[in-house]
Short mmCIF file of C-alpha atoms in Angstrom, two decimals:
data_model
loop_
_atom_site.label_atom_id
_atom_site.label_comp_id
_atom_site.label_asym_id
_atom_site.label_seq_id
_atom_site.Cartn_x
_atom_site.Cartn_y
_atom_site.Cartn_z
CA MET A 1 38.58 26.67 -5.54
CA LYS A 2 39.84 23.43 -6.91
CA GLN A 3 43.47 23.80 -5.76
CA GLU A 4 42.25 24.92 -1.95
CA LEU A 5 39.54 22.21 -2.02
CA SER A 6 42.75 20.09 -2.34
CA GLU A 7 44.53 21.53 0.02
CA HIS A 8 41.96 21.51 2.78
CA LEU A 9 40.99 17.94 1.67
CA SER A 10 44.84 17.20 2.18
CA ASP A 11 45.47 18.89 5.70
CA LYS A 12 42.20 16.87 6.98
CA LEU A 13 43.19 13.39 5.71
CA ALA A 14 46.96 13.81 7.30
CA LYS A 15 45.15 14.06 10.91
CA GLU A 16 43.65 10.53 9.72
CA SER A 17 47.56 9.60 8.91
CA ILE A 18 46.47 9.31 5.04
CA THR A 19 49.00 10.63 3.34
CA GLY A 20 50.33 11.58 -0.38
CA GLU A 21 49.46 13.77 -3.37
CA ILE A 22 46.02 14.09 -3.91
CA LEU A 23 45.29 13.55 -7.47
CA ASN A 24 42.54 13.70 -10.15
CA LEU A 25 39.96 15.77 -7.79
CA GLN A 26 36.94 15.95 -9.89
CA PRO A 27 33.32 16.64 -9.35
CA LEU A 28 30.37 13.98 -9.66
CA THR A 29 26.92 14.17 -10.61
CA GLY A 30 25.54 13.59 -7.35
CA GLY A 31 22.57 14.86 -5.45
CA ALA A 32 21.02 18.17 -5.94
CA SER A 33 21.95 19.41 -2.63
CA LYS A 34 25.36 17.84 -1.87
CA GLU A 35 28.94 18.03 -3.40
CA ILE A 36 30.11 15.00 -4.39
CA TRP A 37 34.29 14.93 -5.80
CA LYS A 38 36.28 11.83 -6.68
CA PHE A 39 39.86 11.45 -5.92
CA GLU A 40 42.84 9.63 -5.64
CA ILE A 41 45.46 9.33 -2.92
CA LYS A 42 49.12 8.11 -4.59
CA SER A 43 51.31 7.27 -1.96
CA LYS A 44 54.69 5.33 -2.12
CA ASP A 45 53.38 1.71 -3.52
CA SER A 46 49.77 2.45 -4.14
CA ILE A 47 47.22 4.69 -5.39
CA SER A 48 43.89 4.67 -3.69
CA LYS A 49 40.23 6.14 -4.58
CA PHE A 50 38.14 8.17 -2.30
CA ILE A 51 35.13 10.21 -2.24
CA LEU A 52 34.39 13.68 -0.56
CA ARG A 53 30.83 14.17 -0.11
CA ARG A 54 30.41 18.09 1.37
CA GLY A 55 27.39 20.16 2.24
CA SER A 56 26.79 22.70 0.12
CA GLY A 57 25.05 25.23 2.49
CA ILE A 58 21.99 25.05 0.53
CA GLU A 59 20.52 21.88 1.92
CA GLY A 60 16.42 21.38 2.70
CA PRO A 61 14.94 21.42 5.84
CA LEU A 62 14.78 17.82 6.19
CA ALA A 63 18.41 17.27 5.61
CA ILE A 64 20.69 16.27 8.53
CA LYS A 65 24.58 17.70 8.93
CA THR A 66 26.83 15.55 6.18
CA SER A 67 29.37 14.68 9.19
CA ASP A 68 26.54 12.99 11.07
CA GLU A 69 25.53 11.12 7.87
CA ALA A 70 29.20 9.81 8.13
CA LEU A 71 28.55 8.92 12.03
CA ILE A 72 25.84 6.77 10.81
CA GLN A 73 27.28 5.04 8.33
CA LYS A 74 30.32 4.25 10.86
CA ASN A 75 27.48 2.44 13.29
CA VAL A 76 25.98 0.60 11.00
CA ARG A 77 28.98 -0.85 9.48
CA GLU A 78 29.54 -2.26 12.83
CA LEU A 79 26.61 -3.96 12.51
CA GLY A 80 27.35 -5.51 8.83
CA ALA A 81 25.58 -3.31 7.13
CA CYS A 82 26.49 -2.64 3.52
CA VAL A 83 27.49 0.85 3.35
CA PRO A 84 30.88 2.68 2.41
CA GLU A 85 34.26 2.99 4.95
CA ILE A 86 34.36 6.47 6.23
CA VAL A 87 38.03 7.42 6.75
CA ALA A 88 37.79 11.47 7.72
CA VAL A 89 34.87 13.04 9.34
CA SER A 90 34.62 17.08 9.13
CA SER A 91 32.69 19.38 10.89
CA VAL A 92 31.46 22.88 9.33
CA ASP A 93 33.90 24.99 11.12
CA GLU A 94 36.72 23.24 9.86
CA PRO A 95 38.52 24.36 7.04
CA LEU A 96 37.08 21.64 4.79
CA GLY A 97 33.12 22.60 5.84
CA ASP A 98 30.49 19.85 6.51
CA ALA A 99 31.95 16.85 5.00
CA TYR A 100 33.52 13.36 5.07
CA VAL A 101 35.89 11.15 2.97
CA MET A 102 35.14 7.47 2.23
CA LYS A 103 36.70 4.90 0.53
CA PHE A 104 35.61 4.77 -3.23
CA VAL A 105 33.21 1.83 -3.52
CA GLU A 106 33.27 -0.03 -7.40
CA GLY A 107 30.11 0.10 -8.98
CA GLU A 108 26.90 2.30 -10.33
CA SER A 109 24.98 4.22 -8.66
CA ILE A 110 23.02 6.10 -11.84
CA ALA A 111 19.36 4.02 -11.70
CA ARG A 112 18.96 4.24 -15.16
CA LYS A 113 22.55 2.67 -16.42
CA ILE A 114 21.80 0.19 -13.19
CA LEU A 115 18.20 -0.56 -14.72
CA ARG A 116 19.43 -0.66 -18.71
CA ASP A 117 23.30 -1.89 -18.78
CA ASP A 118 23.62 -5.51 -19.46
CA GLU A 119 26.60 -5.81 -17.04
CA TYR A 120 24.16 -5.50 -14.23
CA ARG A 121 20.80 -7.80 -15.54
CA ALA A 122 22.47 -10.56 -13.55
CA ALA A 123 22.34 -8.46 -10.45
CA LEU A 124 18.72 -7.42 -10.75
CA THR A 125 17.36 -10.36 -10.19
CA ASN A 126 18.30 -10.79 -6.32
CA LEU A 127 18.40 -7.07 -5.90
CA ALA A 128 15.35 -6.58 -4.18
CA PHE A 129 15.84 -9.54 -1.49
CA GLU A 130 19.36 -8.05 -0.95
CA CYS A 131 17.88 -4.49 -0.56
CA GLY A 132 15.48 -6.35 2.15
CA GLU A 133 18.46 -7.77 4.02
CA SER A 134 20.65 -4.83 4.12
CA ILE A 135 17.59 -2.13 5.35
CA ALA A 136 16.85 -4.97 7.84
CA LYS A 137 20.31 -4.81 9.13
CA ILE A 138 20.00 -1.15 9.52
CA HIS A 139 17.13 -0.91 11.00
CA GLN A 140 18.55 -3.36 13.73
CA ALA A 141 20.90 0.08 15.13
CA ASP A 142 20.67 0.94 18.53
CA ILE A 143 18.59 4.14 18.37
CA THR A 144 19.71 5.17 21.47
CA ASP A 145 23.53 5.67 19.61
CA PHE A 146 21.53 8.42 17.19
CA SER A 147 20.38 11.09 19.96
CA PHE A 148 21.67 13.86 17.41
CA LEU A 149 18.95 12.76 15.05
CA PRO A 150 15.17 13.86 14.60
CA LYS A 151 12.45 11.34 15.80
CA LYS A 152 9.59 11.81 13.63
CA THR A 153 6.26 9.63 13.14
CA VAL A 154 4.66 9.11 10.14
CA MET A 155 1.89 11.85 11.32
CA GLU A 156 4.56 14.11 12.25
CA GLN A 157 6.29 13.87 8.42
CA ILE A 158 3.11 14.73 7.21
CA ASN A 159 1.75 17.21 9.05
CA GLU A 160 5.25 18.55 8.39
CA LEU A 161 5.74 18.14 4.82
CA TYR A 162 1.89 19.64 4.08
CA LYS A 163 3.09 23.03 6.34
CA THR A 164 6.43 23.45 4.28
CA TYR A 165 4.08 22.76 0.95
CA VAL A 166 1.83 25.70 2.59
CA SER A 167 4.62 27.74 3.13
CA PHE A 168 5.28 27.91 -0.90
CA ASP A 169 1.54 29.43 -1.70
CA GLN A 170 1.41 27.44 -4.71
CA PRO A 171 -2.03 25.61 -3.61
CA SER A 172 -2.50 22.20 -5.28
CA PRO A 173 -5.73 20.22 -5.11
CA VAL A 174 -3.90 17.09 -5.41
CA PHE A 175 -2.11 18.05 -2.04
CA GLU A 176 -4.84 19.28 -0.15
CA TYR A 177 -6.60 15.63 -1.03
CA THR A 178 -4.19 13.96 -0.61
CA TYR A 179 -3.90 15.48 2.62
CA HIS A 180 -6.66 14.48 4.00
CA TRP A 181 -6.51 11.02 2.91
CA LEU A 182 -3.23 10.34 4.67
CA GLN A 183 -4.29 11.59 7.82
CA ASP A 184 -7.11 8.69 7.72
CA GLN A 185 -4.71 5.87 7.17
CA ASP A 186 -3.05 3.45 9.18
CA PHE A 187 0.65 3.50 9.02
CA GLY A 188 1.25 0.81 11.72
CA ASP A 189 2.08 0.79 14.99
CA LEU A 190 6.15 -0.64 15.19
CA ASN A 191 8.78 0.35 17.62
CA ASP A 192 11.11 3.14 16.33
CA THR A 193 13.96 2.37 14.54
CA LEU A 194 16.83 3.96 12.30
CA VAL A 195 15.23 5.13 9.29
CA HIS A 196 17.50 5.59 6.01
CA GLY A 197 14.76 8.24 4.98
CA ASP A 198 15.84 7.92 1.15
CA PHE A 199 16.27 4.46 -0.12
CA ARG A 200 16.05 3.75 -3.34
CA LEU A 201 18.06 3.20 -6.82
CA GLY A 202 20.20 6.37 -7.16
CA ASN A 203 21.35 6.09 -2.82
CA ILE A 204 22.63 2.51 -3.47
CA ILE A 205 25.76 1.09 -5.58
CA VAL A 206 25.75 -1.86 -7.37
CA SER A 207 27.72 -4.20 -9.28
CA SER A 208 27.37 -7.23 -11.57
CA GLU A 209 27.58 -8.96 -8.19
CA GLY A 210 24.80 -7.08 -6.79
CA LEU A 211 24.41 -4.74 -3.99
CA GLN A 212 27.53 -3.00 -2.70
CA SER A 213 26.80 0.07 -0.78
CA ILE A 214 23.98 2.00 0.60
CA ILE A 215 25.11 5.78 0.51
CA ASP A 216 23.05 9.09 0.73
CA TRP A 217 21.66 9.63 4.30
CA GLU A 218 20.61 12.73 4.19
CA LEU A 219 17.42 12.68 5.32
CA ALA A 220 17.94 9.85 7.89
CA HIS A 221 15.93 9.99 11.06
CA ILE A 222 14.26 7.91 13.88
CA GLY A 223 10.75 6.42 12.92
CA ASN A 224 8.42 3.78 11.45
CA PRO A 225 10.91 0.87 9.75
CA LEU A 226 8.11 0.73 7.35
CA GLN A 227 8.86 4.11 5.44
CA ASP A 228 12.31 2.83 4.06
CA LEU A 229 10.24 -0.44 2.79
CA GLY A 230 7.47 2.10 1.05
CA TRP A 231 9.64 4.23 -0.10
CA ILE A 232 11.51 2.34 -2.57
CA CYS A 233 8.14 0.81 -3.72
CA GLY A 234 6.83 4.12 -5.02
CA ASN A 235 6.85 5.20 -9.03
CA SER A 236 8.83 7.89 -8.65
CA TRP A 237 11.61 5.48 -7.84
CA ARG A 238 10.84 3.42 -10.76
CA PHE A 239 12.62 5.19 -13.44
CA GLY A 240 9.83 4.15 -16.00
CA LYS A 241 9.84 0.40 -15.30
CA ILE A 242 6.53 0.95 -13.69
CA ASN A 243 5.51 -2.72 -13.41
CA LYS A 244 8.51 -3.38 -11.08
CA VAL A 245 7.18 -2.33 -8.11
CA VAL A 246 10.22 -2.27 -5.73
CA GLY A 247 12.65 0.11 -7.55
CA GLY A 248 11.78 -0.46 -11.21
CA PHE A 249 13.38 -3.85 -10.72
CA GLY A 250 11.89 -6.38 -8.06
CA ASP A 251 9.20 -7.83 -6.64
CA LEU A 252 7.55 -6.65 -3.13
CA ASP A 253 7.68 -10.47 -2.27
CA ASP A 254 11.33 -10.45 -2.87
CA LEU A 255 11.79 -7.27 -1.14
CA LEU A 256 9.75 -8.51 2.20
CA ARG A 257 11.24 -12.07 2.12
CA GLY A 258 14.52 -10.19 2.07
CA TYR A 259 13.56 -7.72 5.16
CA ASN A 260 11.95 -10.87 6.89
CA SER A 261 14.62 -13.32 7.02
CA ILE A 262 16.59 -10.55 8.94
CA SER A 263 14.03 -8.71 11.12
CA GLU A 264 12.72 -10.02 14.38
CA TYR A 265 9.60 -8.32 13.17
CA GLN A 266 8.23 -9.90 10.11
CA VAL A 267 6.53 -7.63 7.71
CA THR A 268 3.72 -8.10 5.31
CA GLU A 269 1.92 -6.54 2.57
CA ASN A 270 -0.61 -4.70 4.61
CA ASN A 271 -1.31 -1.56 3.22
CA VAL A 272 1.36 -1.01 0.93
CA LYS A 273 -0.62 1.90 -0.87
CA ALA A 274 -0.70 4.03 2.14
CA TRP A 275 2.99 4.27 2.12
CA GLN A 276 3.63 4.68 -1.37
CA VAL A 277 0.91 7.58 -1.07
CA PHE A 278 2.61 9.10 1.82
CA GLY A 279 6.03 8.43 -0.28
CA THR A 280 5.03 9.96 -3.39
CA PHE A 281 3.89 13.18 -1.23
CA ARG A 282 7.03 13.64 0.60
CA TRP A 283 8.83 13.39 -2.75
CA GLY A 284 6.30 15.89 -4.16
CA VAL A 285 7.19 18.26 -1.02
CA ILE A 286 10.72 17.69 -1.54
CA CYS A 287 10.60 18.69 -5.48
CA LEU A 288 8.91 21.66 -4.00
CA ILE A 289 11.56 22.47 -1.73
CA GLN A 290 14.55 22.29 -4.17
CA ALA A 291 12.61 24.62 -6.48
CA SER A 292 12.03 26.97 -3.90
CA ALA A 293 15.89 27.55 -3.62
CA HIS A 294 16.16 29.02 -6.99
CA LEU A 295 12.70 30.72 -6.60
CA THR A 296 14.22 32.73 -3.36
CA GLY A 297 17.34 33.28 -5.08
CA ALA A 298 18.86 31.49 -2.54
CA VAL A 299 20.67 30.06 -5.54
CA ASN A 300 20.65 30.02 -8.94
CA SER A 301 20.18 26.58 -10.36
CA VAL A 302 18.59 25.49 -13.33
CA GLU A 303 18.64 21.29 -11.84
CA LYS A 304 16.61 23.17 -8.97
CA ALA A 305 14.13 25.67 -11.21
CA ALA A 306 13.47 22.55 -13.35
CA ILE A 307 12.50 19.80 -10.37
CA GLY A 308 9.56 22.63 -9.48
CA ARG A 309 8.10 21.08 -13.06
CA ARG A 310 8.57 17.22 -11.16
CA VAL A 311 5.45 18.12 -8.44
CA SER A 312 3.26 16.99 -11.28
CA GLU A 313 4.67 13.62 -11.58
CA THR A 314 3.68 12.90 -7.94
CA GLU A 315 0.40 14.37 -8.57
CA LEU A 316 -0.33 12.14 -11.54
CA ASP A 317 0.99 9.42 -9.20
CA ILE A 318 -1.08 9.93 -6.22
CA VAL A 319 -4.32 10.42 -8.15
CA ASP A 320 -3.50 7.14 -9.79
CA LEU A 321 -3.37 5.41 -6.69
CA LEU A 322 -6.09 6.89 -5.36
CA PHE A 323 -8.61 6.49 -7.98
CA SER A 324 -7.64 4.17 -10.46
CA GLU A 325 -9.62 0.97 -9.68
CA GLY A 326 -8.10 -2.15 -10.13
CA ASN A 327 -4.64 -0.55 -10.33
CA ASN A 328 -1.95 -3.42 -11.35
CA ASP A 329 0.67 -1.90 -8.98
CA ILE A 330 -0.32 -3.55 -5.84
CA MET B 1 2.37 40.01 -32.35
CA ILE B 2 4.36 42.66 -33.65
CA PHE B 3 7.42 40.46 -33.69
CA ASP B 4 9.14 38.82 -36.45
CA LYS B 5 9.82 35.63 -37.62
CA PRO B 6 11.56 32.73 -35.90
CA ASN B 7 8.56 32.79 -33.55
CA THR B 8 9.18 31.73 -30.01
CA VAL B 9 9.13 28.16 -30.47
CA GLU B 10 11.18 27.97 -33.32
CA LEU B 11 13.89 30.24 -31.38
CA LEU B 12 13.73 28.00 -28.50
CA ASP B 13 14.02 24.82 -31.28
CA ALA B 14 17.29 26.39 -33.02
CA VAL B 15 18.81 26.38 -29.24
CA LYS B 16 17.43 22.71 -28.33
CA HIS B 17 19.57 21.94 -32.00
CA PHE B 18 22.85 23.91 -31.10
CA LEU B 19 23.40 22.22 -27.71
CA ASP B 20 22.27 18.70 -28.84
CA THR B 21 24.66 18.84 -32.41
CA LYS B 22 27.49 21.52 -31.10
CA ILE B 23 27.77 21.38 -27.28
CA LYS B 24 26.57 17.97 -26.33
CA ASP B 25 29.96 16.14 -26.90
CA GLU B 26 31.99 18.80 -25.90
CA VAL B 27 30.93 18.97 -22.14
CA ALA B 28 32.12 16.91 -19.05
CA PRO B 29 30.26 14.33 -18.19
CA HIS B 30 29.07 15.98 -15.03
CA LEU B 31 28.02 18.66 -17.34
CA ALA B 32 26.20 16.72 -20.07
CA PHE B 33 23.95 15.35 -17.25
CA LYS B 34 22.97 19.32 -16.52
CA LEU B 35 22.96 20.04 -20.22
CA ARG B 36 20.13 17.41 -20.29
CA ILE B 37 18.07 18.60 -17.99
CA VAL B 38 18.37 21.87 -19.90
CA GLU B 39 17.31 20.58 -22.78
CA ASN B 40 14.05 19.20 -20.86
CA VAL B 41 13.58 22.90 -19.52
CA LEU B 42 13.56 24.10 -23.01
CA SER B 43 10.99 21.58 -24.11
CA ILE B 44 8.65 22.17 -21.20
CA VAL B 45 8.58 25.78 -22.54
CA ILE B 46 7.95 25.18 -25.74
CA ARG B 47 5.08 22.68 -24.97
CA GLU B 48 4.02 25.25 -22.90
CA ILE B 49 3.80 27.69 -25.19
CA GLU B 50 2.03 25.73 -27.78
CA THR B 51 -0.53 23.77 -25.86
CA GLY B 52 -0.41 25.40 -22.74
CA ASN B 53 -3.92 27.93 -23.22
CA ASP B 54 -5.94 24.51 -24.42
CA LEU B 55 -4.77 22.07 -21.39
CA SER B 56 -5.43 24.84 -19.05
CA GLN B 57 -8.85 25.77 -20.67
CA GLU B 58 -9.83 22.42 -20.36
CA VAL B 59 -9.34 21.99 -16.99
CA ILE B 60 -10.93 25.81 -15.91
CA SER B 61 -13.92 24.53 -17.64
CA GLY B 62 -14.73 21.51 -15.87
CA LEU B 63 -14.13 23.25 -12.57
CA LYS B 64 -16.62 25.99 -13.32
CA LYS B 65 -19.15 23.28 -13.69
CA LEU B 66 -18.22 21.45 -10.62
CA VAL B 67 -18.33 24.41 -8.38
CA GLU B 68 -20.90 26.26 -10.72
CA SER B 69 -18.86 29.60 -10.57
CA GLU B 70 -18.04 31.03 -13.40
CA THR B 71 -14.68 32.94 -12.03
CA ALA B 72 -13.48 29.26 -10.00
CA ASN B 73 -9.66 28.81 -10.32
CA ILE B 74 -7.18 26.47 -9.11
CA GLU B 75 -6.45 27.90 -5.95
CA GLU B 76 -9.85 28.60 -4.86
CA LEU B 77 -10.68 24.42 -5.91
CA ALA B 78 -7.27 23.77 -3.53
CA HIS B 79 -9.01 25.89 -0.96
CA LEU B 80 -12.57 24.29 -1.32
CA ILE B 81 -10.57 20.61 -0.54
CA ARG B 82 -8.61 22.19 2.45
CA ASP B 83 -11.72 23.42 4.22
CA ARG B 84 -13.64 20.19 3.17
CA LYS B 85 -16.55 22.71 1.58
CA ILE B 86 -16.79 20.14 -1.42
CA ASP B 87 -17.41 16.29 -1.09
CA LEU B 88 -14.23 14.52 -1.22
CA GLU B 89 -15.90 11.41 -2.58
CA ASN B 90 -18.07 13.33 -5.57
CA PRO B 91 -16.71 11.29 -8.67
CA GLU B 92 -16.66 14.66 -10.86
CA LEU B 93 -13.78 16.05 -8.26
CA LYS B 94 -12.12 12.76 -8.63
CA ASN B 95 -11.97 13.33 -12.57
CA LEU B 96 -11.29 16.89 -12.51
CA LEU B 97 -7.98 15.93 -10.34
CA VAL B 98 -7.22 13.38 -12.84
CA GLN B 99 -7.67 15.62 -15.37
CA LEU B 100 -5.60 18.26 -14.00
CA SER B 101 -2.97 16.05 -12.97
CA LYS B 102 -2.64 14.98 -16.81
CA ASN B 103 -2.80 18.13 -18.42
CA LYS B 104 0.08 19.60 -16.23
CA ILE B 105 2.06 16.16 -16.75
CA ALA B 106 1.28 16.91 -20.69
CA VAL B 107 3.57 20.00 -20.60
CA ASP B 108 6.19 18.67 -17.77
CA ASN B 109 6.86 15.69 -19.09
CA PRO B 110 4.74 13.59 -21.25
CA ARG B 111 7.17 10.76 -21.61
CA TYR B 112 6.19 9.92 -18.03
CA SER B 113 5.44 6.45 -17.02
CA THR B 114 2.23 6.95 -15.39
CA TYR B 115 1.21 9.05 -18.41
CA LYS B 116 1.78 6.83 -20.65
CA LYS B 117 0.00 3.72 -18.95
CA LEU B 118 -2.93 6.09 -18.31
CA ILE B 119 -2.92 7.65 -21.85
CA GLU B 120 -2.79 3.79 -23.09
CA SER B 121 -5.56 2.36 -21.06
CA THR B 122 -7.98 5.34 -22.30
#
């Protein structure tokens, strides 16, 4: 399979005038639903590193095409946003399948390493500000360029998530309660923007110099920009560092200062809790979706089976947000 | 039970030990990540065998009192909330939802940050 992949890859890159021998093609630990391969190309006088990102055909209902992820990154890169350089895009009917190739970005994406290793300690102090700046640039993209992306209001997403949860026929008292609660919230009536949809540690590349790239665009859509700011503030993405509201590494104030330094629309701390509960509920339903791919037999994956038992993390976070008075998270 | 020793937990412990001591250092990095998930899965199963019954019963007995029914179950509670047939502001309901969530995570991932925070604060 690897040999075949290497040949398809070589053919595809040749069309983009990238030629040379493909070396060290190896799978990386990536998201639960996409294949990620690292490889090198040896040409006459140099060796260049690349990443292949490829749809596996078992993406959840919320995910966009891998080739569309590439189109978004090409677009926002021109705006100066911090995203990888795409060198080839393959559609689902090509031999390589739904995929793209990007230049390798030096740095780390594994959240626990970024939070733990000394190498990144200095970078972490400014990371929340940098994340704010970068996501604000992404939100400035012209949404008329993205007619292929779904447009989703927060309430539409809440209803979509709830319907998805109900379809799995595993009734959760906490999710039922959450659904009622979310429907009563005010998420702000902002102009639609491009929304990354999964902006957090794990989907950004960080080096000792700071933020290098925002990756993993499979949940991108058009909607309320506050979603990206709220998502990274959920406890699901703090990786155990519960007291650092932004991604387990930063403070909300720094994230918003970074955002407001770029954005015309000035964001305040208003109703962060609603976005945290929404984001946590959304992650819970995504866990259900992932687990169902295993449970229905679509794929036999211990990783996907295990994620079914992470739904309880989101339930606990939600009851903590809703019922713990004097919660020190916000 | 008619079965000989080792019991289920002891068997699973042996498998975990084998993976941890004989396999972990032998596999490629992307498989090492999956191996950790496999070990976590085994730990969930061990905890559920050892404590799952008590943790469930604790929630179910609270639920029976709350809804005043001897046959109440979690699915029924979900439907009562869905249809607003129970007062959503009832403090006993809120307490039960917290208890339910804590008891589930006690099996699924007792090292989870929010669980540790809630345990320490009580």
